[in-house]
mmCIF file of C-alpha atoms and ligand atoms in Angstrom:
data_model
loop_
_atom_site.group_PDB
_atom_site.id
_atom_site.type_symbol
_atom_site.label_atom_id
_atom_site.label_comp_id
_atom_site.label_asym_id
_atom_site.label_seq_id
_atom_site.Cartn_x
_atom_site.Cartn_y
_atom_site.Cartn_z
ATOM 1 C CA UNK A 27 -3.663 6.115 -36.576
ATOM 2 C CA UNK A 28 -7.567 5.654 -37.721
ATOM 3 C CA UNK A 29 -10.205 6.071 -36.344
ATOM 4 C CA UNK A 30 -13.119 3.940 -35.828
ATOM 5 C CA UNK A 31 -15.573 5.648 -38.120
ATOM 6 C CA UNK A 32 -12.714 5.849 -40.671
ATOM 7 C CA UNK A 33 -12.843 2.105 -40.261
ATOM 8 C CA UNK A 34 -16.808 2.384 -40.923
ATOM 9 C CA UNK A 35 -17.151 0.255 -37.470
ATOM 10 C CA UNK A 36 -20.620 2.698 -36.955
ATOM 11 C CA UNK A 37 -21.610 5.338 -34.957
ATOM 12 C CA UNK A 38 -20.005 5.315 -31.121
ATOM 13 C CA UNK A 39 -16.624 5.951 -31.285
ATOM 14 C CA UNK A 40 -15.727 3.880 -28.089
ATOM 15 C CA UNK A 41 -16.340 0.513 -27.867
ATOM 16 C CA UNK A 42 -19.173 -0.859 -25.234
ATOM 17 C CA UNK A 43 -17.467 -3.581 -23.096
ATOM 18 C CA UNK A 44 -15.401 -4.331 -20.225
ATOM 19 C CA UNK A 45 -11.693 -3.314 -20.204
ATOM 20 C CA UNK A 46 -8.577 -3.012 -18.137
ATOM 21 C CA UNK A 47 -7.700 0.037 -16.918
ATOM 22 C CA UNK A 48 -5.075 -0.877 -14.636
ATOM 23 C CA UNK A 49 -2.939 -3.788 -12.419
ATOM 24 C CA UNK A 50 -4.296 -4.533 -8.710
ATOM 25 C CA UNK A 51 -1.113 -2.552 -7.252
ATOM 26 C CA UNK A 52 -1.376 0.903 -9.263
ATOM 27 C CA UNK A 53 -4.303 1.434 -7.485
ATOM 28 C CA UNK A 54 -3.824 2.468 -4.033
ATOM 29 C CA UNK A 55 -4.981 5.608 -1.131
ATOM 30 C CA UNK A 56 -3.255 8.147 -3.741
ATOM 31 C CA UNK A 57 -5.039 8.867 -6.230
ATOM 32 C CA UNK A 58 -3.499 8.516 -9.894
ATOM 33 C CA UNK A 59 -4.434 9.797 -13.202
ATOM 34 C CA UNK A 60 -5.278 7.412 -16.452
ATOM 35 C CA UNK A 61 -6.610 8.100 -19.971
ATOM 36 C CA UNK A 62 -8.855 5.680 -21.670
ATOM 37 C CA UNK A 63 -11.867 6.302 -24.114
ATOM 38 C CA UNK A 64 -10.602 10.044 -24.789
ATOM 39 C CA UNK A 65 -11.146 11.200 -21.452
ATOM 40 C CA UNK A 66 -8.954 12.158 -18.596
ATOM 41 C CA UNK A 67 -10.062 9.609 -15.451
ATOM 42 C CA UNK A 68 -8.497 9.264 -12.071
ATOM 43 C CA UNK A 69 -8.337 5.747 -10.114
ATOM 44 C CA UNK A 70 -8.422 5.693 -5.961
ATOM 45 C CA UNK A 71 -8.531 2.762 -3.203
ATOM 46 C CA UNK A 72 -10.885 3.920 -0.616
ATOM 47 C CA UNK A 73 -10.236 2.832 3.215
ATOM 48 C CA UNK A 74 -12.136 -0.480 2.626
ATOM 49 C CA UNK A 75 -9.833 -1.722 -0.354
ATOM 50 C CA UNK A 76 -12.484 -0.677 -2.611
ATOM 51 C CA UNK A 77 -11.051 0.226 -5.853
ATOM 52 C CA UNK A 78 -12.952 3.451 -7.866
ATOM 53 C CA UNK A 79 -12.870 4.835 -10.897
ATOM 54 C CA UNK A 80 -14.179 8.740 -11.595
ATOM 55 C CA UNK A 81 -14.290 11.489 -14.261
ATOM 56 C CA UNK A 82 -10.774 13.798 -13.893
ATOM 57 C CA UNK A 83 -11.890 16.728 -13.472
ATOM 58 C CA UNK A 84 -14.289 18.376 -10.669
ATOM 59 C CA UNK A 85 -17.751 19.665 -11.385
ATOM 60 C CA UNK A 86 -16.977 23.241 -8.987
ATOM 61 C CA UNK A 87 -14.378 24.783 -10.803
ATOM 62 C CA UNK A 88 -12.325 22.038 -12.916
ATOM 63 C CA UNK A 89 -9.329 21.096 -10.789
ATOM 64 C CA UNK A 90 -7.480 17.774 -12.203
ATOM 65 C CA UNK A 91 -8.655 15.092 -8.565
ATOM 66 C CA UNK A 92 -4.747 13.514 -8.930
ATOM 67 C CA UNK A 93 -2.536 15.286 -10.697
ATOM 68 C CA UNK A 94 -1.750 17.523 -7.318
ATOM 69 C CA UNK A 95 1.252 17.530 -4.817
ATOM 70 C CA UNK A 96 0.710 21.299 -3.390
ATOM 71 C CA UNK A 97 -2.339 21.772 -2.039
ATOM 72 C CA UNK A 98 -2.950 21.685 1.970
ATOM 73 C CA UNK A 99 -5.677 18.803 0.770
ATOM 74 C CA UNK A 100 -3.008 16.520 -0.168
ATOM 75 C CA UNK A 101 -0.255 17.583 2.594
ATOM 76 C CA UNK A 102 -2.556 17.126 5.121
ATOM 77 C CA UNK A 103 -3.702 14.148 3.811
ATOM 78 C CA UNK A 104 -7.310 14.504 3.088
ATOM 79 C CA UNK A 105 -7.119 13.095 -0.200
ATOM 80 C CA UNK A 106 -9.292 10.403 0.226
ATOM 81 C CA UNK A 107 -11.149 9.903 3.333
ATOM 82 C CA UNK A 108 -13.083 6.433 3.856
ATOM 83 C CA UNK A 109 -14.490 5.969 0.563
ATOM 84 C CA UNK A 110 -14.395 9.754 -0.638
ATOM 85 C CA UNK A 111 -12.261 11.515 -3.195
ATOM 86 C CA UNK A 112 -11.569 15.455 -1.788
ATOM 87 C CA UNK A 113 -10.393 18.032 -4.675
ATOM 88 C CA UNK A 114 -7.221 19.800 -3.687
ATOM 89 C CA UNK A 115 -8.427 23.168 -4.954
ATOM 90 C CA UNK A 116 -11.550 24.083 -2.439
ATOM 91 C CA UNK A 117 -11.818 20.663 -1.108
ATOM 92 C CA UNK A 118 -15.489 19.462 -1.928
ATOM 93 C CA UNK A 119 -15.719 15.962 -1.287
ATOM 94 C CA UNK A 120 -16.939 13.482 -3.211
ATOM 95 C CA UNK A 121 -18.505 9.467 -2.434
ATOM 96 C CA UNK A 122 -19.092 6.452 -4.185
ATOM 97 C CA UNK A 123 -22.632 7.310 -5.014
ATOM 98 C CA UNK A 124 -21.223 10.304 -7.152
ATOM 99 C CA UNK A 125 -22.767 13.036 -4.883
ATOM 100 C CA UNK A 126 -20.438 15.708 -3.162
ATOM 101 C CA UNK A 127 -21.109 15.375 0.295
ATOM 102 C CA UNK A 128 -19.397 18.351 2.042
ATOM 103 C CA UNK A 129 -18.155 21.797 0.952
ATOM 104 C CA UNK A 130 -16.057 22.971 3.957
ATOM 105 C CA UNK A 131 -16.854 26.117 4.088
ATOM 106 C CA UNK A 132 -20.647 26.938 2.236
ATOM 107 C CA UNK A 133 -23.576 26.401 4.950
ATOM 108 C CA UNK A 134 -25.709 25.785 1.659
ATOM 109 C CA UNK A 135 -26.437 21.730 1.062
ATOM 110 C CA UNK A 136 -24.390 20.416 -1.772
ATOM 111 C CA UNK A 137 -26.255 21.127 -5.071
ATOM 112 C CA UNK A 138 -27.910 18.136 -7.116
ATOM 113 C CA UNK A 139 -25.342 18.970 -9.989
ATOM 114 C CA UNK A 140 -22.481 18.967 -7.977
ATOM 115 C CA UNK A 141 -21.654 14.952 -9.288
ATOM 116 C CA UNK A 142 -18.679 13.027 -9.700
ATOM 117 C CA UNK A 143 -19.167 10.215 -12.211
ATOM 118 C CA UNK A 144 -17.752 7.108 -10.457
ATOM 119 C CA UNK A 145 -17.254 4.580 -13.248
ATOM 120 C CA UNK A 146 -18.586 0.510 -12.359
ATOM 121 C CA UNK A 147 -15.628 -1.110 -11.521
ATOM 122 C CA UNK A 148 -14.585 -4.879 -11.036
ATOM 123 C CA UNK A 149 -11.595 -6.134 -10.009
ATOM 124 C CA UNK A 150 -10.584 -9.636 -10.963
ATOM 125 C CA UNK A 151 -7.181 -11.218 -11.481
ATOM 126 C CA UNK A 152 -4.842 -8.751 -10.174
ATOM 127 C CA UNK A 153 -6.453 -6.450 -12.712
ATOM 128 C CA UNK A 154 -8.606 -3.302 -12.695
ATOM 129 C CA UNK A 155 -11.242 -3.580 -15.127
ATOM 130 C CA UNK A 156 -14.092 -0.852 -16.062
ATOM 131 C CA UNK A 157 -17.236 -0.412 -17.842
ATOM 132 C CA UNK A 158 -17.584 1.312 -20.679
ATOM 133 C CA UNK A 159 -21.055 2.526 -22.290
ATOM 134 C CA UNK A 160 -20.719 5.739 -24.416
ATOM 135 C CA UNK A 161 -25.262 5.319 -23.528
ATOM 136 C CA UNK A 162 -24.253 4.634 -20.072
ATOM 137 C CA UNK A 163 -26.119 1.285 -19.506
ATOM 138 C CA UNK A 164 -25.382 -1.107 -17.436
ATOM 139 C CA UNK A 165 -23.259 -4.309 -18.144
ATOM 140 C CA UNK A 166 -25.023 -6.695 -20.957
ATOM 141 C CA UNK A 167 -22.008 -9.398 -20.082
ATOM 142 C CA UNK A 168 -19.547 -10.472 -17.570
ATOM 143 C CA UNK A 169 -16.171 -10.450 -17.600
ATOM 144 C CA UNK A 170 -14.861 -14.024 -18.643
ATOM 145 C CA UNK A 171 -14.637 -16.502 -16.002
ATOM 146 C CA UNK A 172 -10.585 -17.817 -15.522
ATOM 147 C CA UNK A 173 -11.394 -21.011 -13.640
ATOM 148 C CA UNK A 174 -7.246 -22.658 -12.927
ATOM 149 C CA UNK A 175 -6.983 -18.560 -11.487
ATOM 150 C CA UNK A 176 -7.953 -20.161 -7.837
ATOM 151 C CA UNK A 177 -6.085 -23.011 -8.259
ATOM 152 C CA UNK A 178 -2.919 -23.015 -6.211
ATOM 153 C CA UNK A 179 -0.901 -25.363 -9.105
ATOM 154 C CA UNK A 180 -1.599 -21.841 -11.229
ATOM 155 C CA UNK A 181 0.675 -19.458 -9.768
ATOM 156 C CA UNK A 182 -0.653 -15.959 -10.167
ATOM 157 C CA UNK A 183 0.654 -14.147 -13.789
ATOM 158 C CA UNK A 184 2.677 -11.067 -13.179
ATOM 159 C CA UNK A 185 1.404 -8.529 -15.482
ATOM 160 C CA UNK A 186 3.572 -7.023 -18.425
ATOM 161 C CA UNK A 187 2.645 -3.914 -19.528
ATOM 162 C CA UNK A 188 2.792 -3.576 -23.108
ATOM 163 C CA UNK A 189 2.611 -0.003 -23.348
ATOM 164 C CA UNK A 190 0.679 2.365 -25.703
ATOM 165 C CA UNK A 191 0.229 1.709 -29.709
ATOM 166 C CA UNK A 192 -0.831 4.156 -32.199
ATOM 167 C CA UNK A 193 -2.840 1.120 -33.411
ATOM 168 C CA UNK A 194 -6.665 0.890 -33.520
ATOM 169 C CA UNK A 195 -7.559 -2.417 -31.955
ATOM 170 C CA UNK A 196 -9.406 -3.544 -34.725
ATOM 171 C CA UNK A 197 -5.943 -4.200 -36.038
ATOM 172 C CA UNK A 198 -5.424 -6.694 -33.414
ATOM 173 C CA UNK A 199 -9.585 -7.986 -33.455
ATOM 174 C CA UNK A 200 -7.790 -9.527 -36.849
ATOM 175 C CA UNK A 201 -5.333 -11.509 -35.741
ATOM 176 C CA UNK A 202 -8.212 -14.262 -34.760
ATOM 177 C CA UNK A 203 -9.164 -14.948 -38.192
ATOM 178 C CA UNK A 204 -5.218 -14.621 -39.011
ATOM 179 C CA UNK A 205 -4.621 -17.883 -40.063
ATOM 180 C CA UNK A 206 -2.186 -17.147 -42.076
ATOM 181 C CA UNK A 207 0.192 -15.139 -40.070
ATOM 182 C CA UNK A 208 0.632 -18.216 -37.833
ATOM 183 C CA UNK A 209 3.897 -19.746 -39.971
ATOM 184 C CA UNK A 210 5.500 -16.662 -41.389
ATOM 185 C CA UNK A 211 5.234 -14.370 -38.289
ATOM 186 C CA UNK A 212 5.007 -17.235 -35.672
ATOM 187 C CA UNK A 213 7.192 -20.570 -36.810
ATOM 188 C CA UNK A 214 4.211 -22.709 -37.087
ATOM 189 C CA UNK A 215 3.902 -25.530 -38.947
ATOM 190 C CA UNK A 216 0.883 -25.641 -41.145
ATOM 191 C CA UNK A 217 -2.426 -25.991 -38.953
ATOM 192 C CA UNK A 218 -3.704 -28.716 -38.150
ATOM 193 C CA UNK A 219 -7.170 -27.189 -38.224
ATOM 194 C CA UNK A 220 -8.908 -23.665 -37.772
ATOM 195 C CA UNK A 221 -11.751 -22.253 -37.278
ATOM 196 C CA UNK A 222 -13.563 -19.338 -35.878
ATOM 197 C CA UNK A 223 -17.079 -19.160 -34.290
ATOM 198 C CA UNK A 224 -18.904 -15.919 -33.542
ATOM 199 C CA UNK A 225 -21.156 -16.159 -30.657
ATOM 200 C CA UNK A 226 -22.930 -13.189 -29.568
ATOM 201 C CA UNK A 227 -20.451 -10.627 -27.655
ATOM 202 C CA UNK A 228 -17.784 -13.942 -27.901
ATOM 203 C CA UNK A 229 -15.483 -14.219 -30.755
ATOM 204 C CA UNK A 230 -13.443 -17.622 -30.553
ATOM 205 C CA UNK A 231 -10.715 -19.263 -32.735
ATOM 206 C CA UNK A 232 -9.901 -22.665 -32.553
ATOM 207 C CA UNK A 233 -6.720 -23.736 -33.663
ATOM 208 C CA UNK A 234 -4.021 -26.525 -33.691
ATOM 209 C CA UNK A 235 -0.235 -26.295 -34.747
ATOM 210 C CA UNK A 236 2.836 -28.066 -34.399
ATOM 211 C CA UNK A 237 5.536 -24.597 -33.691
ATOM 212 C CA UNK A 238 9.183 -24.340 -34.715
ATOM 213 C CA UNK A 239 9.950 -22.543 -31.615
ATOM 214 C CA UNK A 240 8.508 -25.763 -29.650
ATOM 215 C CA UNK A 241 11.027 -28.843 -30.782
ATOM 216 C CA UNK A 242 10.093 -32.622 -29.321
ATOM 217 C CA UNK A 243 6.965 -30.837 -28.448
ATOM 218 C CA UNK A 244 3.459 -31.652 -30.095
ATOM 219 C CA UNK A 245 0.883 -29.522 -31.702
ATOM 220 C CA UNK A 246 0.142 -26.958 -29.627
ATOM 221 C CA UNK A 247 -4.038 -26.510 -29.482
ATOM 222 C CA UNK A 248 -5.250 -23.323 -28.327
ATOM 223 C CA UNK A 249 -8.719 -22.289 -28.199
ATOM 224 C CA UNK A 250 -8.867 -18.529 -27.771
ATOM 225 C CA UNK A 251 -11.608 -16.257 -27.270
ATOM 226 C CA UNK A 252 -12.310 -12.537 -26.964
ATOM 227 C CA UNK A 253 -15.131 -11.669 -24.047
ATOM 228 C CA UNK A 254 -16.688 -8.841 -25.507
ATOM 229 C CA UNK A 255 -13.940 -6.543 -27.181
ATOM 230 C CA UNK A 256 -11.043 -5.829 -24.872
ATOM 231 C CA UNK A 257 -10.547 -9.097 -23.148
ATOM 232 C CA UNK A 258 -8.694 -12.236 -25.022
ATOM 233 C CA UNK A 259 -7.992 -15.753 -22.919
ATOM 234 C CA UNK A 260 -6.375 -18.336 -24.814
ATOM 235 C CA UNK A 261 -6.234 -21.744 -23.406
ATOM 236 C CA UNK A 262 -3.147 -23.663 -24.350
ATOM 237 C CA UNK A 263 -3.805 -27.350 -24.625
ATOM 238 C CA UNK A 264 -7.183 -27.463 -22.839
ATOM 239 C CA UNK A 265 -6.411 -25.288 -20.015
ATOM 240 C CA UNK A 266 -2.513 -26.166 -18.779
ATOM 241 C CA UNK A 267 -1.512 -22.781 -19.732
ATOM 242 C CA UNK A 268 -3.741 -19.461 -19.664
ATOM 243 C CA UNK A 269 -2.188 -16.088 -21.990
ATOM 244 C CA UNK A 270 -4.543 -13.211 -21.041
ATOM 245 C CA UNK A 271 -4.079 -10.466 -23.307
ATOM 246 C CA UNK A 272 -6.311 -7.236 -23.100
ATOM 247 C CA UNK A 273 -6.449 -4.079 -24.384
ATOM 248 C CA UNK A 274 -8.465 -0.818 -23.951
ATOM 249 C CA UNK A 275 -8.621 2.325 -26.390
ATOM 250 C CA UNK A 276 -6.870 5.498 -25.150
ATOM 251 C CA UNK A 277 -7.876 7.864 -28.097
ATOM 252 C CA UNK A 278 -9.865 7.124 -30.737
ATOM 253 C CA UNK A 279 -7.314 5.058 -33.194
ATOM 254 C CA UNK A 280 -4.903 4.034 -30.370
ATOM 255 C CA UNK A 281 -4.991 1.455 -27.471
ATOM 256 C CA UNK A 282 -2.829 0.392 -24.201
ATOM 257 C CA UNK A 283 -2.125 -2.853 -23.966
ATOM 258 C CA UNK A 284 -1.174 -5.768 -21.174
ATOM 259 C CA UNK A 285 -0.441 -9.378 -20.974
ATOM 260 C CA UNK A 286 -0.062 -12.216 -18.838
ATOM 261 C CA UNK A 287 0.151 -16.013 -18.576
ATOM 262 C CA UNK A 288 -0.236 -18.982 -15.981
ATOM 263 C CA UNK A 289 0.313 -22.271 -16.230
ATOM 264 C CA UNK A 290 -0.628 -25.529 -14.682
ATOM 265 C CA UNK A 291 2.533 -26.430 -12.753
ATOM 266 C CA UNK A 292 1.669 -30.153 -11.814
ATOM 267 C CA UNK A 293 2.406 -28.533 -8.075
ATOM 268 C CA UNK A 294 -0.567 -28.131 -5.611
ATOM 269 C CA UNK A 295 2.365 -26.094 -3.550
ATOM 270 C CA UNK A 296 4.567 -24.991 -6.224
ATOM 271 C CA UNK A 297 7.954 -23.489 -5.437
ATOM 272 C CA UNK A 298 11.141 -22.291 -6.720
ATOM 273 C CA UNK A 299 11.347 -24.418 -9.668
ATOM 274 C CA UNK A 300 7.786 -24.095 -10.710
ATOM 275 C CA UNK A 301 8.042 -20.062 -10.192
ATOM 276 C CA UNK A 302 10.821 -20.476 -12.472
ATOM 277 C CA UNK A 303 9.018 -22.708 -15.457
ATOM 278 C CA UNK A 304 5.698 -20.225 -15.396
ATOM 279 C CA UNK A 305 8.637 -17.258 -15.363
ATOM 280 C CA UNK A 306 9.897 -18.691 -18.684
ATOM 281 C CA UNK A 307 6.654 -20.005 -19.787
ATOM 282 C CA UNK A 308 5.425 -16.477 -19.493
ATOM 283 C CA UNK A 309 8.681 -15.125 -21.490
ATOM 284 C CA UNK A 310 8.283 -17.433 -24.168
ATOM 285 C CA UNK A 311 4.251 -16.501 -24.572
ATOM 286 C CA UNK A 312 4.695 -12.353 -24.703
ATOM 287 C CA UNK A 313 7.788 -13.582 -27.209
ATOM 288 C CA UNK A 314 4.998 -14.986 -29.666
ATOM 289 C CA UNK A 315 2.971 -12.275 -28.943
ATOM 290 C CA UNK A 316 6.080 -9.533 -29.608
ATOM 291 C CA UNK A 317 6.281 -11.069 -33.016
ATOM 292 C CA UNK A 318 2.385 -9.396 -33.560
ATOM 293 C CA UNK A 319 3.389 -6.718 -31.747
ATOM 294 C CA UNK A 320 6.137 -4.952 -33.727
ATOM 295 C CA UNK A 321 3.900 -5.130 -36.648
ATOM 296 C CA UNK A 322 1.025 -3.853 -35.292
ATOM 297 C CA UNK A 323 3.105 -0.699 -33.750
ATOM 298 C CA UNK A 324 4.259 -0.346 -37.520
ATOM 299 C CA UNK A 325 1.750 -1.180 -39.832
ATOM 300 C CA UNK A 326 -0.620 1.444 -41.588
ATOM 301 C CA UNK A 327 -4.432 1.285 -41.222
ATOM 302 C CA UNK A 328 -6.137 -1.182 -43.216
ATOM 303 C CA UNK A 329 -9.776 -0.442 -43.783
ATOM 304 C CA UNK A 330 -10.346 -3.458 -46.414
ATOM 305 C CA UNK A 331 -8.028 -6.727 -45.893
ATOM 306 C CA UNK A 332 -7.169 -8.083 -49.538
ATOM 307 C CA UNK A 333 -8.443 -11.409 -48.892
ATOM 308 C CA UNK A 334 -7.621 -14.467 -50.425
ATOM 309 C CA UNK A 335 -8.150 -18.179 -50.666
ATOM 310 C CA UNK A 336 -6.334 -19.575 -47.754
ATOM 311 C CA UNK A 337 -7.030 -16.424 -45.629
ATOM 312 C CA UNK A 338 -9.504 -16.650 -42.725
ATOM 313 C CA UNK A 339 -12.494 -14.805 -42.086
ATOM 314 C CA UNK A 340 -11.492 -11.306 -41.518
ATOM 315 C CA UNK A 341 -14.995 -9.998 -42.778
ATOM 316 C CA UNK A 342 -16.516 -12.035 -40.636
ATOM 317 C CA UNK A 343 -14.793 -11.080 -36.911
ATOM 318 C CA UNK A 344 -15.198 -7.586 -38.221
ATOM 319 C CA UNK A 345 -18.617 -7.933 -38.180
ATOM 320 C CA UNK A 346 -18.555 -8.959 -35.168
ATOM 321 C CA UNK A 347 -16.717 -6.205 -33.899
ATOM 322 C CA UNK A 348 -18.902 -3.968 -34.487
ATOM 323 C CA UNK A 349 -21.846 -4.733 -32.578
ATOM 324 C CA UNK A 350 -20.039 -2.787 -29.811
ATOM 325 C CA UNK A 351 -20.048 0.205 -32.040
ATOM 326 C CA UNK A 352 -23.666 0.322 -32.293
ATOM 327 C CA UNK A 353 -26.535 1.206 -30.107
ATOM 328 C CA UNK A 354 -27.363 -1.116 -27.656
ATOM 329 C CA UNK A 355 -30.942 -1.430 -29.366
ATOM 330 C CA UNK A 356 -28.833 -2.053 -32.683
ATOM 331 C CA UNK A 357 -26.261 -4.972 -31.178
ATOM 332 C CA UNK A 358 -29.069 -8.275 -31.304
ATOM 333 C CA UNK A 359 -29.077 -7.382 -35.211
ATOM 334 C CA UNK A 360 -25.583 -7.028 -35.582
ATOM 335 C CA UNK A 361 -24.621 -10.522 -33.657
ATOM 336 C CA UNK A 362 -27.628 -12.228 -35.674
ATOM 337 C CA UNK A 363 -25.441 -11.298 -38.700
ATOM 338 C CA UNK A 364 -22.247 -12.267 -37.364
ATOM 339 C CA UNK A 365 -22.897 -15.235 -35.358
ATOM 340 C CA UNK A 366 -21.355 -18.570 -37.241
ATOM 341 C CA UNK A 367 -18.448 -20.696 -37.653
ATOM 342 C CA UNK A 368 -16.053 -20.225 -40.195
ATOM 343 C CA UNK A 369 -12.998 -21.583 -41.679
ATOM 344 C CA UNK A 370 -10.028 -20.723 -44.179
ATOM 345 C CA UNK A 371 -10.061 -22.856 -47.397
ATOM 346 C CA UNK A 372 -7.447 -25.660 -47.062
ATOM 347 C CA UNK A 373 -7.402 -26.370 -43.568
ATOM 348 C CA UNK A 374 -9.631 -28.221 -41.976
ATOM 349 C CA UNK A 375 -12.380 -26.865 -39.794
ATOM 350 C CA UNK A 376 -12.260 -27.663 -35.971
ATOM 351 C CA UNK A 377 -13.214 -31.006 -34.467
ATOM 352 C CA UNK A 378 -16.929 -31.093 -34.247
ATOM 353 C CA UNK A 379 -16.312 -32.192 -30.437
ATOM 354 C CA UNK A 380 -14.515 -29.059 -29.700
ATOM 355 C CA UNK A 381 -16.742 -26.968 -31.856
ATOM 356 C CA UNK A 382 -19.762 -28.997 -29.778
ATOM 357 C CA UNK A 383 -18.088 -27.980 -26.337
ATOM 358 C CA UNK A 384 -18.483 -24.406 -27.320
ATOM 359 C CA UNK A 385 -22.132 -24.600 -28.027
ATOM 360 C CA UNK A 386 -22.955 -26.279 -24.849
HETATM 361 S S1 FES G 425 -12.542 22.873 -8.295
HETATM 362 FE FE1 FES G 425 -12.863 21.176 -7.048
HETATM 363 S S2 FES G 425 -13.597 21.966 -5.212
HETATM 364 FE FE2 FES G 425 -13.371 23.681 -6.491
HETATM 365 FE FE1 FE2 G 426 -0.292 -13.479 -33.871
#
């Protein structure tokens, strides 16, 4: 485990972006406790369906908001009430706006510092995504946009959680310029092309390959792009199938991780059978992405890759990781640097079609 200034990604230790912080169905009217970004958090569903996201611990006298069974809060079930959050040690209650809005038993208006911070919160996907800003701006980007999600031929993924690796995601940020890993680690056949393209807070790859694991089966194209530096999509073959993986740091040098998949089922109503094929089309994706996984869970840091010829641009999706590193003031620079396509020597560069799409 590394951290990010032993990676010399720059100054903020946690990453500016959006990431998930949980599935749809963890959240719910009791509250539960998470760690992300070093710091303890705790995740509620007010009365409206609202999902939140606040700071652990309360600003009175410390008490953990969740982690409490005991207290006459929780038994009489004043835990949450519309919106609010209520501490189980002296029951100060907390809203959306991050102001404590009642203290039971003091006559004496809640004072200005008594503040909760509620984190901004989105939730998209069957997924629980949050905010993070170490200079507490507001969002600079959207999440990415997963177009087949509302059609009904797409049946929705279920989410596999890929637990917790001792891993800083930069580790995995390389895997898009990983050209190489693609036949010995994956069963592809050589590529058929590759290419990367930095633009702004996007990092894409796009990349074609005939796969050992796929038999009377063509080359499979994806096009795959990070959204900012927590969120990957990958579209398989223009779109028919959709691997989400996303991952969000817990301490400085490790990460949690989830994926999912959909796919196009040629069914406007699919049923049985077609929940089946996306079941096993789903397997077969977090296989693939198992193979990456058991060497990122044992691999030591690398600060410098030992490039070759025939590698892809590690350097250059580095660079772009760390625009979310710097100050906000700092990131134009850093993406002016970074932004660019680039290949591997000996395989051809991406259709200039493709690579045209992405521009427009
Ligand atoms: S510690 Fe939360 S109300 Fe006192
Ligand atoms: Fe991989």
């Amino acid at each position: 485990m590394a951290t990010a200034a032993e990676y010399g990604l720059g100054p903020i230790a946690f990453p500016r972006g959006w990431f998930m912080v949980a599935t749809s169905e963890e959240v719910t009217s009791v509250p539960s406790s998470v760690r992300f970004f070093g710091q303890d958090l705790v995740l509620y569903r007010g009365e409206s369906g609202a999902a939140y996201m606040v700071d652990a611990y309360c600003p009175h006298l410390g008490a953990h908001l969740a982690k409490n069974t005991s207290s006459f809060v929780i038994k009489d079930n004043k835990h949450v009430e519309g919106e609010c959050i209520r501490c189980p040690y002296h029951a100060w209650r907390f809203g959306p706006d991050g102001k404590c809005n009642e203290i039971p038993y003091s006559p004496a208006r809640p004072p200005e510092a008594a503040k909760l911070r509620y984190w901004r919160v989105e939730e998209r996907y069957g997924c629980i995504f949050a905010w993070h800003d170490a200079e507490g701006g507001v969002p600079d980007f959207n999440l990415p946009v997963i177009s087949q999600w509302d059609n009904p031929a797409y049946l929705p993924w279920e989410i596999d959680h890929l637990g917790d690796l001792p891993c800083h995601p930069i580790e995995l940020i390389d895997n898009m310029a990983d050209l190489a890993h693609l036949a010995p680690t994956h069963g592809s056949e050589p590529s058929d092309y590759f290419s990367n393209q930095v633009r702004g807070v996007e990092l894409w790859q796009l990349q074609a390959a005939r796969n050992r694991m796929l038999v009377n089966h063509g080359a499979l194209r994806t096009d795959t792009y990070y959204t900012g530096p927590g969120i990957l999509i990958s579209r398989f073959n223009g779109g028919q199938g959709i691997m989400f993986i996303t991952h969000t740091p817990v301490e400085d040098g490790s990460l949690r991780a989830w994926h999912g998949f959909i796919m196009n089922s040629g069914n406007p109503a699919p049923g049985e059978a077609e929940r089946e094929m996306a079941r096993q089309a789903s397997a077969g994706s977090l296989a693939a992405l198992a193979q990456d996984f058991e060497v990122w869970a044992n691999k030591r840091p690398c600060f410098d890759p030992l490039a070759v010829l025939g590698d892809g641009g590690f350097s250059k999706v580095r660079a772009w990781y760390k625009q979310f590193y710097h100050p906000r003031a700092d990131a134009e620079r850093l993406q002016k640097l970074a932004n660019g396509t680039y290949g591997a020597r000996g395989t051809p560069a991406a259709p200039e079609e493709l690579l045209r799409e992405l521009a427009g």
